[in-house]
Short mmCIF file of C-alpha atoms in Angstrom, two decimals:
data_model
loop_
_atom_site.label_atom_id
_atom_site.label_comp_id
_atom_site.label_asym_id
_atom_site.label_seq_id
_atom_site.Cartn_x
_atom_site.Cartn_y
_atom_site.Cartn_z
CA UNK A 1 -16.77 -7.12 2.49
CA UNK A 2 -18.62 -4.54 4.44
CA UNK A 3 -14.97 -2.50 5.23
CA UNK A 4 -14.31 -2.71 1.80
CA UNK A 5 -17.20 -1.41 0.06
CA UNK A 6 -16.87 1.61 3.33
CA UNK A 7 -13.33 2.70 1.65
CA UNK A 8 -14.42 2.28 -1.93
CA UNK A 9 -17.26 4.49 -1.44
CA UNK A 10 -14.62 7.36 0.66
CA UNK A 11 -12.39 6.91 -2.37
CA UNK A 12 -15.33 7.26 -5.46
CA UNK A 13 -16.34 10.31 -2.74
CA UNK A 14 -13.12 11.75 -2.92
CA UNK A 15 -13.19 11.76 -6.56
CA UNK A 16 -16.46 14.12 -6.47
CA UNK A 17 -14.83 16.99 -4.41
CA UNK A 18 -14.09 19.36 -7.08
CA UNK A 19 -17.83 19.29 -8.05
CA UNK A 20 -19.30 19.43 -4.72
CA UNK A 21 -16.82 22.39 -3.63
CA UNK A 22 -17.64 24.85 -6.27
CA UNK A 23 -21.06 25.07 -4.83
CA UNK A 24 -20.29 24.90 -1.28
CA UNK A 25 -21.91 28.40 0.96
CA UNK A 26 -19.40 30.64 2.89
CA UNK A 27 -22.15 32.24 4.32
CA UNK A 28 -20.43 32.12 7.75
CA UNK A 29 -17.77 33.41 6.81
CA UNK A 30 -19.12 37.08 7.18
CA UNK A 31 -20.13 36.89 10.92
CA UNK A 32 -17.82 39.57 12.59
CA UNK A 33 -18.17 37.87 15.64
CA UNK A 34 -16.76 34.86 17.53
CA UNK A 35 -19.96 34.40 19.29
CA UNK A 36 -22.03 31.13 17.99
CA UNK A 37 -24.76 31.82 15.96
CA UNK A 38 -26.80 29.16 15.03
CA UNK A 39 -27.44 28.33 10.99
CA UNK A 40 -30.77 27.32 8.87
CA UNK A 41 -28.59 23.71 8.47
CA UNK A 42 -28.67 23.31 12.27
CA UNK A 43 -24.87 24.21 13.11
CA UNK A 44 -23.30 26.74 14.87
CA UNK A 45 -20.79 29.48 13.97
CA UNK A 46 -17.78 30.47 15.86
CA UNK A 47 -15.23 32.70 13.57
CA UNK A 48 -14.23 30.64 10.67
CA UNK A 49 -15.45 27.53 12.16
CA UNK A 50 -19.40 25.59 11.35
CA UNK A 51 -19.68 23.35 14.88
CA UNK A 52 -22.05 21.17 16.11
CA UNK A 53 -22.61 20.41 20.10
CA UNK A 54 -22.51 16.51 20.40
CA UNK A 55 -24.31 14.82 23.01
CA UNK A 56 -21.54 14.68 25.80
CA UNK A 57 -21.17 18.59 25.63
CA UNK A 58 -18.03 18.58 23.25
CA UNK A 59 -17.48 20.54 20.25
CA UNK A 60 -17.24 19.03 16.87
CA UNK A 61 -16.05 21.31 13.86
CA UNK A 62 -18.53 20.29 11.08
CA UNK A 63 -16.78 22.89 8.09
CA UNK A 64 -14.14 25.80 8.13
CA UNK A 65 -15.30 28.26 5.82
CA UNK A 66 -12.05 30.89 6.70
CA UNK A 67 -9.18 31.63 3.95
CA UNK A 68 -6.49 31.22 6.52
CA UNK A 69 -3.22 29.17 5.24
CA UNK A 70 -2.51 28.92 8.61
CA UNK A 71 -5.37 27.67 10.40
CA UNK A 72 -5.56 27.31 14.29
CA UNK A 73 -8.39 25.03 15.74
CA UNK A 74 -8.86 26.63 19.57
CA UNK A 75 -9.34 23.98 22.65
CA UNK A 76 -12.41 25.72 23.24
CA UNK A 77 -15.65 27.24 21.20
CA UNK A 78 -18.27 29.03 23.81
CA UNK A 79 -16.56 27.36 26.73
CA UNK A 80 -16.59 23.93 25.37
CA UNK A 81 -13.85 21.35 24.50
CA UNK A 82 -13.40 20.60 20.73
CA UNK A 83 -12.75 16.94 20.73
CA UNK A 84 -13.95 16.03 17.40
CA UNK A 85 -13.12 17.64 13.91
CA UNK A 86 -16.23 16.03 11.69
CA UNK A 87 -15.70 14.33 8.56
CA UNK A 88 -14.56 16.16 5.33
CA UNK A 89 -14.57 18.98 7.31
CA UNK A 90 -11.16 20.47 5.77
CA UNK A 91 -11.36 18.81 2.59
CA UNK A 92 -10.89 20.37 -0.90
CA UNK A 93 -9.47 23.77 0.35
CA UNK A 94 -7.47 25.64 -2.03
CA UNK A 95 -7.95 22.42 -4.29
CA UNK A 96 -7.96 24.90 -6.99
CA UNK A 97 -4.23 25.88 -6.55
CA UNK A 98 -2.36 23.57 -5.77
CA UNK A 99 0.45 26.02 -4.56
CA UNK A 100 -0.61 27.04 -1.41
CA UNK A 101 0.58 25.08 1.63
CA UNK A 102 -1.97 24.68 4.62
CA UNK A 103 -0.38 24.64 8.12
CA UNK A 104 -3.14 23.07 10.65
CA UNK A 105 -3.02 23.58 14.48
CA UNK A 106 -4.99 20.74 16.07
CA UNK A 107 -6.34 21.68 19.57
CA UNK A 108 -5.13 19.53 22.80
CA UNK A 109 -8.31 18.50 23.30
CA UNK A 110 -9.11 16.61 20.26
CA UNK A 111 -10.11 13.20 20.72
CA UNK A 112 -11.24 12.02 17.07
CA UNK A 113 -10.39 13.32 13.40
CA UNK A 114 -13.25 12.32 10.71
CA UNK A 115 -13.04 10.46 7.52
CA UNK A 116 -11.71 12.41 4.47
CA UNK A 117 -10.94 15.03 7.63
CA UNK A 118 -8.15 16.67 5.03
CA UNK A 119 -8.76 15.08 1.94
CA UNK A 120 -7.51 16.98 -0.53
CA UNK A 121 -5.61 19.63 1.19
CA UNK A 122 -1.90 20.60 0.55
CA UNK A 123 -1.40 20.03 3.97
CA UNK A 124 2.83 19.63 4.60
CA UNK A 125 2.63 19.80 8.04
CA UNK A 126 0.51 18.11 11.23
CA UNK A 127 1.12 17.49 14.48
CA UNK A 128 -1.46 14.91 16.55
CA UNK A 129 -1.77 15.67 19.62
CA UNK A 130 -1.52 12.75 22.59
CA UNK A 131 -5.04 12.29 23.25
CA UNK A 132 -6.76 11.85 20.10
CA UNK A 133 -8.10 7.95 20.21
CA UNK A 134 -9.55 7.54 16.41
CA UNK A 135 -8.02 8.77 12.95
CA UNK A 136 -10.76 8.55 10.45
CA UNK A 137 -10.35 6.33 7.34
CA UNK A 138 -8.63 8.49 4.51
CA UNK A 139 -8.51 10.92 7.03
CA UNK A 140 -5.03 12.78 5.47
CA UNK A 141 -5.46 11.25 2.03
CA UNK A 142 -3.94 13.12 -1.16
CA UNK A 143 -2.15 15.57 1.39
CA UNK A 144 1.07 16.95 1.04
CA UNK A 145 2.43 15.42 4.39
CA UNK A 146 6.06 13.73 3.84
CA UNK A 147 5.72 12.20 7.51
CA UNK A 148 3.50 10.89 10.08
CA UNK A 149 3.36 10.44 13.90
CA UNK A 150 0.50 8.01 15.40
CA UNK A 151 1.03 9.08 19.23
CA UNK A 152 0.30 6.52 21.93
CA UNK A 153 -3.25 7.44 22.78
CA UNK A 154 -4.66 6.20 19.20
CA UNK A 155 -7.20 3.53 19.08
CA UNK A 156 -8.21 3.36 15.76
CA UNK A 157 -6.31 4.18 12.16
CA UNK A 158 -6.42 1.42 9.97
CA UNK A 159 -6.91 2.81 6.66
CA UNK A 160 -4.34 5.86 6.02
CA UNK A 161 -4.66 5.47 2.52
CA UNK A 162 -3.90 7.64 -0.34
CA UNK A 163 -0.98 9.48 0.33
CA UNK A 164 1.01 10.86 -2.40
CA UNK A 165 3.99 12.14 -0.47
CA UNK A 166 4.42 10.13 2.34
CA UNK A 167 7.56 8.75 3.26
CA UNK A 168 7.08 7.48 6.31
CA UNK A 169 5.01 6.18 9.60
CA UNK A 170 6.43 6.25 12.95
CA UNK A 171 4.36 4.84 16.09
CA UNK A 172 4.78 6.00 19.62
CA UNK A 173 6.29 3.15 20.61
CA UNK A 174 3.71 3.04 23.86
CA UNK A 175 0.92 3.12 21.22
CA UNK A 176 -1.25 -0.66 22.27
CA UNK A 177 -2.33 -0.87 18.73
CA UNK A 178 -0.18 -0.21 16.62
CA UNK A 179 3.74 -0.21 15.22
CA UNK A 180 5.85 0.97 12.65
CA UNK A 181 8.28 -0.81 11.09
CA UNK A 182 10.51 0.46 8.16
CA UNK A 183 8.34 3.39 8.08
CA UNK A 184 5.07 1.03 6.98
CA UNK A 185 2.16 0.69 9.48
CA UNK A 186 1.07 -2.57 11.47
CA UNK A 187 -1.57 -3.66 13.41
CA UNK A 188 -0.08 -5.34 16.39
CA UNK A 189 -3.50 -7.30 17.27
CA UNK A 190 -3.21 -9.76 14.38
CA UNK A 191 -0.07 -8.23 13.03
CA UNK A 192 -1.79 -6.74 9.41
CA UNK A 193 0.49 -4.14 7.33
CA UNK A 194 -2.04 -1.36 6.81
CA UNK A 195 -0.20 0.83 5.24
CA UNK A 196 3.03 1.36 2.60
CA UNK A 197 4.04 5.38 2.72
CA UNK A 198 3.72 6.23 -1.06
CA UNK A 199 6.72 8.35 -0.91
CA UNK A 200 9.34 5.98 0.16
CA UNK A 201 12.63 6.43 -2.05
CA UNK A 202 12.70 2.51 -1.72
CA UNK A 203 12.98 0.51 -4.82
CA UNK A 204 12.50 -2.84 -3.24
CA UNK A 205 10.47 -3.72 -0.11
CA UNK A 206 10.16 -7.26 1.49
CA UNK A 207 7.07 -7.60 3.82
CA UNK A 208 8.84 -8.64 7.25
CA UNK A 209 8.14 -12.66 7.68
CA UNK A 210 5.53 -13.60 9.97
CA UNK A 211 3.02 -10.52 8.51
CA UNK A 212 -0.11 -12.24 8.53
CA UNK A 213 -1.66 -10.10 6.21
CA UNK A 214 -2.13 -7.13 3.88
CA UNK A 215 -5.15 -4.53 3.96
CA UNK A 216 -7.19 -3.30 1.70
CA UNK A 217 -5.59 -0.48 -0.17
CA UNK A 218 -2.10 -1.27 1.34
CA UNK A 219 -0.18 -0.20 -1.82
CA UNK A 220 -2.61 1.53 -3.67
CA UNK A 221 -1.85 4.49 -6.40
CA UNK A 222 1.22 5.06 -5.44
CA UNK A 223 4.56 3.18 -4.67
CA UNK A 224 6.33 5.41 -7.32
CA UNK A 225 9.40 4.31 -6.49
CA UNK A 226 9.07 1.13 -5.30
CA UNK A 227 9.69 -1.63 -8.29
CA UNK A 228 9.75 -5.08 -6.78
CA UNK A 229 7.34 -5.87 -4.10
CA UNK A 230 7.71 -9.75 -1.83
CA UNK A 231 5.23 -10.99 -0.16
CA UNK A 232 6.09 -14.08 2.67
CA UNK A 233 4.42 -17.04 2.90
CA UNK A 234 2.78 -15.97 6.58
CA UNK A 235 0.58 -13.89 4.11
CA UNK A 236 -2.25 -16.39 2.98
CA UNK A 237 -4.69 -13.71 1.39
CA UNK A 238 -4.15 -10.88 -0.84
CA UNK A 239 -6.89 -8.70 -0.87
CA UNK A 240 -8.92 -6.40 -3.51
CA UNK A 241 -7.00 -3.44 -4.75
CA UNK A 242 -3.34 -4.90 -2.15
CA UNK A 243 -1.58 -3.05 -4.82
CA UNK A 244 -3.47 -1.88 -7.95
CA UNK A 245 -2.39 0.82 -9.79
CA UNK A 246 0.88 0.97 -8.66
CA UNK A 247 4.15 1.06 -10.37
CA UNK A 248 5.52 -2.16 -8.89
CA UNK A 249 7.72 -4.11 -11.86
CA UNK A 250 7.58 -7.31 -9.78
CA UNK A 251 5.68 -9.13 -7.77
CA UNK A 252 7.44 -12.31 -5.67
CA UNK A 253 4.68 -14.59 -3.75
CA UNK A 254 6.26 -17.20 -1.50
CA UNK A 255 5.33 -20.35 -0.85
CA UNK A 256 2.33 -19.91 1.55
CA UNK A 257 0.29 -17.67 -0.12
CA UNK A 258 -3.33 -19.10 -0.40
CA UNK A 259 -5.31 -16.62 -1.99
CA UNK A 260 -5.17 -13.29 -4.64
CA UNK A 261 -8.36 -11.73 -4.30
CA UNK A 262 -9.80 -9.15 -7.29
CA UNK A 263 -8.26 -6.54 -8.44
CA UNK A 264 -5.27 -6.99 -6.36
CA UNK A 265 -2.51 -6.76 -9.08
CA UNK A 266 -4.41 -4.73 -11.82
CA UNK A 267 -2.87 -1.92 -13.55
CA UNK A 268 0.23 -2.63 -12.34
CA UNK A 269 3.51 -2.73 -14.59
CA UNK A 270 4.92 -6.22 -14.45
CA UNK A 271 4.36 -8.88 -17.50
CA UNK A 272 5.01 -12.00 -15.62
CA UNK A 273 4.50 -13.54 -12.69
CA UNK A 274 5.19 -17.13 -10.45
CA UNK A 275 2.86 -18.01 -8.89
CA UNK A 276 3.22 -21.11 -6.36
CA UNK A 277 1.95 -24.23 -5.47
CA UNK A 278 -0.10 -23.35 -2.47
CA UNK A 279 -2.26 -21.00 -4.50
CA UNK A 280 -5.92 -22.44 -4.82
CA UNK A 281 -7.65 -19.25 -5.49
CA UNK A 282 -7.05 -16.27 -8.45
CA UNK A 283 -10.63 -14.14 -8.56
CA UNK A 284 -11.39 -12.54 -12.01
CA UNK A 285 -9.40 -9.38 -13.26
CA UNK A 286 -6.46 -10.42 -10.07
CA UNK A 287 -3.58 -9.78 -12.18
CA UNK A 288 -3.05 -8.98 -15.95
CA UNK A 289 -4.70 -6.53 -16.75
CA UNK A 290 -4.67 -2.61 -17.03
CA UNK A 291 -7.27 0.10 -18.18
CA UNK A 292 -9.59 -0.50 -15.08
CA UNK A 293 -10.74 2.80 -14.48
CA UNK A 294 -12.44 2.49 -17.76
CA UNK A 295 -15.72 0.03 -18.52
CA UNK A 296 -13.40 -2.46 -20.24
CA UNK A 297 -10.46 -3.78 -19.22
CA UNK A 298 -7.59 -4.74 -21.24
CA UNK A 299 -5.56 -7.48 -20.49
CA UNK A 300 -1.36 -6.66 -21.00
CA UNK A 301 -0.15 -7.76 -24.07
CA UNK A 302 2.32 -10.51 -23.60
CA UNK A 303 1.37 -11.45 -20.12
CA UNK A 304 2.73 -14.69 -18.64
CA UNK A 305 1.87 -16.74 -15.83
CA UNK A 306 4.45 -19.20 -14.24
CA UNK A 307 3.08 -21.73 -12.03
CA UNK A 308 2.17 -25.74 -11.87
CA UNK A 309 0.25 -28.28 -13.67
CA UNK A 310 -3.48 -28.43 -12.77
CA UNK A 311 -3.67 -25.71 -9.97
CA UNK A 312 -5.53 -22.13 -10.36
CA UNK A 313 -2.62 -20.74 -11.57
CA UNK A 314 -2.80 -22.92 -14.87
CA UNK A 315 -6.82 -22.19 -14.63
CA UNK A 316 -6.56 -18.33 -14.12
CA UNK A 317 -3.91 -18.58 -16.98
CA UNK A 318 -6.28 -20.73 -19.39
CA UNK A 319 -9.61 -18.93 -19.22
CA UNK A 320 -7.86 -15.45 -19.63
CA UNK A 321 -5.81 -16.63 -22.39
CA UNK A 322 -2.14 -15.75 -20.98
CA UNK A 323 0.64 -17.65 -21.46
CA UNK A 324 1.39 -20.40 -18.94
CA UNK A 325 4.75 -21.57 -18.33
CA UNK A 326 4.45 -24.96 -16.41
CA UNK A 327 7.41 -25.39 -14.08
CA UNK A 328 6.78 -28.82 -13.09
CA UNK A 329 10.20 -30.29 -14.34
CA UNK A 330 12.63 -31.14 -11.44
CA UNK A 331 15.63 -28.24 -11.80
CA UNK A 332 18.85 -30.16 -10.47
CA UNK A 333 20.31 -28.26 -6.88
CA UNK A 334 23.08 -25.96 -8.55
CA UNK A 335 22.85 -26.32 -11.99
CA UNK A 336 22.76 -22.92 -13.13
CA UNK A 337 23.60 -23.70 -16.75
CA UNK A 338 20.72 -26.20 -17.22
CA UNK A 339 22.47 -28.93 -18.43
CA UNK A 340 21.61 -31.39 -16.34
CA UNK A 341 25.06 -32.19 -14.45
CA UNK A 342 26.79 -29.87 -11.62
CA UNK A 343 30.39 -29.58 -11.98
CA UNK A 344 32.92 -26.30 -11.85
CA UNK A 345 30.99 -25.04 -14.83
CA UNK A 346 28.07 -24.47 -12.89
CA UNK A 347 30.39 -22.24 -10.40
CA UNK A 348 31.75 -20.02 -13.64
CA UNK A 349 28.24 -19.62 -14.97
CA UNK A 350 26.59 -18.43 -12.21
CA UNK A 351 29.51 -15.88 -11.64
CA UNK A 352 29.15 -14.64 -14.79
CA UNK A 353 25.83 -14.16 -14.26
CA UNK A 354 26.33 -11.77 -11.05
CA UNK A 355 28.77 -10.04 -13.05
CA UNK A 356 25.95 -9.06 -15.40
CA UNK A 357 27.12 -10.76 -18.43
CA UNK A 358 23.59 -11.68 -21.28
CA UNK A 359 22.84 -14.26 -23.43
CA UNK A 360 22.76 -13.24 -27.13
CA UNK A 361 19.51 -11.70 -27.04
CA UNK A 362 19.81 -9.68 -24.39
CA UNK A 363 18.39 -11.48 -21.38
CA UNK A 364 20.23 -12.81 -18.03
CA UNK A 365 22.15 -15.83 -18.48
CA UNK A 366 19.95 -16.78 -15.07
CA UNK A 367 16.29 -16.46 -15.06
CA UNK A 368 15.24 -15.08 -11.56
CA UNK A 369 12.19 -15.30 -12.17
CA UNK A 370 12.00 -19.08 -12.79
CA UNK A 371 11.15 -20.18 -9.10
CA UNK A 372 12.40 -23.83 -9.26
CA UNK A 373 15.73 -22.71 -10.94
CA UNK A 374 16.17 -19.78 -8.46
CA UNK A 375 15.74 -22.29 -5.45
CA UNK A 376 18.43 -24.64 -6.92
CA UNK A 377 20.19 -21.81 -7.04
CA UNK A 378 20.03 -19.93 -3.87
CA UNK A 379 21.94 -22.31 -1.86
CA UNK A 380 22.34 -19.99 1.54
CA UNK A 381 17.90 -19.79 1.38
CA UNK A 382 18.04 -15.36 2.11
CA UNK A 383 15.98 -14.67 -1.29
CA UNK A 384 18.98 -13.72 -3.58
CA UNK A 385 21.69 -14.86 -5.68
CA UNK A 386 24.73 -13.23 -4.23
CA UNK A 387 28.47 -14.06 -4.29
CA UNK A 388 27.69 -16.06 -0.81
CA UNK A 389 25.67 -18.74 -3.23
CA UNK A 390 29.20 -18.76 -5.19
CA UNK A 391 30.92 -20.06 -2.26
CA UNK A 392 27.78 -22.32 -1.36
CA UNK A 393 27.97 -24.35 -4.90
CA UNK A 394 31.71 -24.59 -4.59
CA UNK A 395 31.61 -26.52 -1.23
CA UNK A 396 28.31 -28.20 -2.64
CA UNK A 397 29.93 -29.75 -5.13
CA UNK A 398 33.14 -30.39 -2.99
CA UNK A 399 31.18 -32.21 -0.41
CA UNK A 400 29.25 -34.20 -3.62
CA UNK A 401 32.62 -35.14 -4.90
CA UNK A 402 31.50 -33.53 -8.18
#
């Protein structure tokens, strides 16, 4: 709860920078020199750079006050290392035009970047240098940066949220905390994804099998090309704001799932979702609804929940008056047609159905999203209906003497 509030409060910050950089003092700015000279605010001034001395003797860079577009942080200020750049120290510049592109030379010696670091900044381009240990949370949010390379000596960078470009993570593969896998970021301690790279040109993403969990913020704002989202069974929680406001069309849970904390699903685009039996907890405002940036959220018109009899999906579904589709009824193992026997018709139907022929109204001849008829379905078990589940029902109802 406490790591949560932390980010919300970095984010609701974030969303104050045009205000607070309108008044902000470039005093320092008009020292000639590169000499420090101490300020009224207790800093020091080096060039374009505000710095504070910390208690080992290192440098941090508390604000740069320059115009530069191509801004090069030295190793040293007054004969000391700069090791730390201070939080928000680089954020909001230029936030007024949005055209100009900020290059960013980070010194060798840096150790740690601060939270909201670069918020803000059309950043494109950053190298991390070996050495730095701790990447502050939100540290590169709402950049411009398309990629990003956590080198081996990092410690700490759980939340890289925020990104609106991003299209992918990649780990030194020496790094002890941390790994990338299809450009997302894990935590290899309790293997978490921490982070989904906004900018993907992915349409569907399947969390790998044995993820144990999802962080905070993991999909948040962004996802703009990414429509259907599944989530394994190894992932029991799903946490506030997993994936709000993003553009996903579909969510899948699996069988394992436990718990879908608040907020998680909320102004996203989908109408309908399963939700399975091992689900014993939906919090308020989880799914369902849209409009939450303002005081009063409205639920989606039309919204239906599929799940079973007398479990929190039927609850969640009853006191926020959505549809509920009970799927109790047993769905007979490769009857795609629904008519309650399995023969060569079964075979026919469901190839029609891969060959994208509709019922009358429109709509698949095959509901995918009905869990218990997709199971019956998806003889080989790998999560679709593909020609391979053709072959399946065939020798299914061969070896049945059907």
């Amino acid at each position: 709860m406490k790591n949560t509030k932390r980010i919300t409060a970095i984010i609701l910050s974030a969303l104050m920078t045009v205000s607070a950089f309108s008044t902000l003092s470039v005093s320092a700015a008009t020292v000639d020199s590169n000499a420090p000279v101490a300020l009224a605010d207790d800093n020091l001034v080096s060039g374009d750079f505000k710095y504070s001395v910390l208690d080992d003797g290192t440098v941090e860079i508390a604000r740069y006050v320059g115009s530069d577009t191509d801004i090069t942080i030295p190793d040293t200020i007054d004969g000391r290392d700069v090791a730390s750049i201070g939080d928000e120290s680089f954020s909001g510049m230029y936030i007024f035009d949005r055209d100009v592109i900020i290059t960013v030379n980070l010194p060798t010696t840096l150790k740690n970047i601060g939270e909201m670091a670069f918020w803000d900044d059309n950043i494109k381009e950053i190298t991390i240098p070996n050495g730095v240990e701790t990447i502050g949370d939100g540290a590169f949010g709402g950049t411009a940066l398309e990629k990003l390379f956590i080198p081996e000596s990092v410690k700490y960078c759980d939340h890289l949220f925020d990104f609106n470009r991003l299209k992918e993570i990649t780990v030194d593969e020496n790094n002890k905390n941390y790994y990338s896998k299809d450009g997302c970021l894990f935590r290899k301690s309790d293997n978490v994804l921490l982070f989904y790279p906004n900018g993907n040109e992915r349409t569907e993403y399947t969390i790998p099998d044995g993820t144990t969990g999802i962080d905070y913020y993991a999909f948040f704002r962004g996802t703009a090309k990414l429509k259907t989202l599944t989530i394994p069974g190894s992932v029991k929680t799903l946490k506030k704001w997993t994936a709000a406001h993003s553009n996903l069309d579909k969510v899948i849970l699996n069988e394992g799932v436990e718990s879908i904390l608040k907020h998680a699903f909320v102004n996203c685009n989908f109408k309908e979702i399963y939700i399975p039996k091992s689900v014993t907890t939906i919090e308020e405002l989880a799914f369902g609804y849209d409009n939450m940036d303002s005081l009063s959220p409205q639920k989606i018109e039309g919204f239906k929940i599929y799940g079973y009899k007398n479990t929190a999906a039927e609850k969640y579904a009853q006191d926020n008056e959505f549809e509920f589709i009970a799927l109790d009824d047993e769905v007979v193992t490769g009857d795609s047609n629904q008519d309650g026997i399995v023969n060569v018709n079964d075979v026919t139907y469901l190839q029609r159905h891969l060959a994208g022929s509709l019922n009358t109204d429109g709509s698949a001849l095959i509901d995918e999203t009905n869990k218990s008829l997709f199971d019956c379905l998806d003889l080989n078990k790998d999560g679709k209906l593909t020609v391979a589940d053709v072959t399946a029902l065939q020798i299914y109802i061969s070896e049945n003497n059907w």
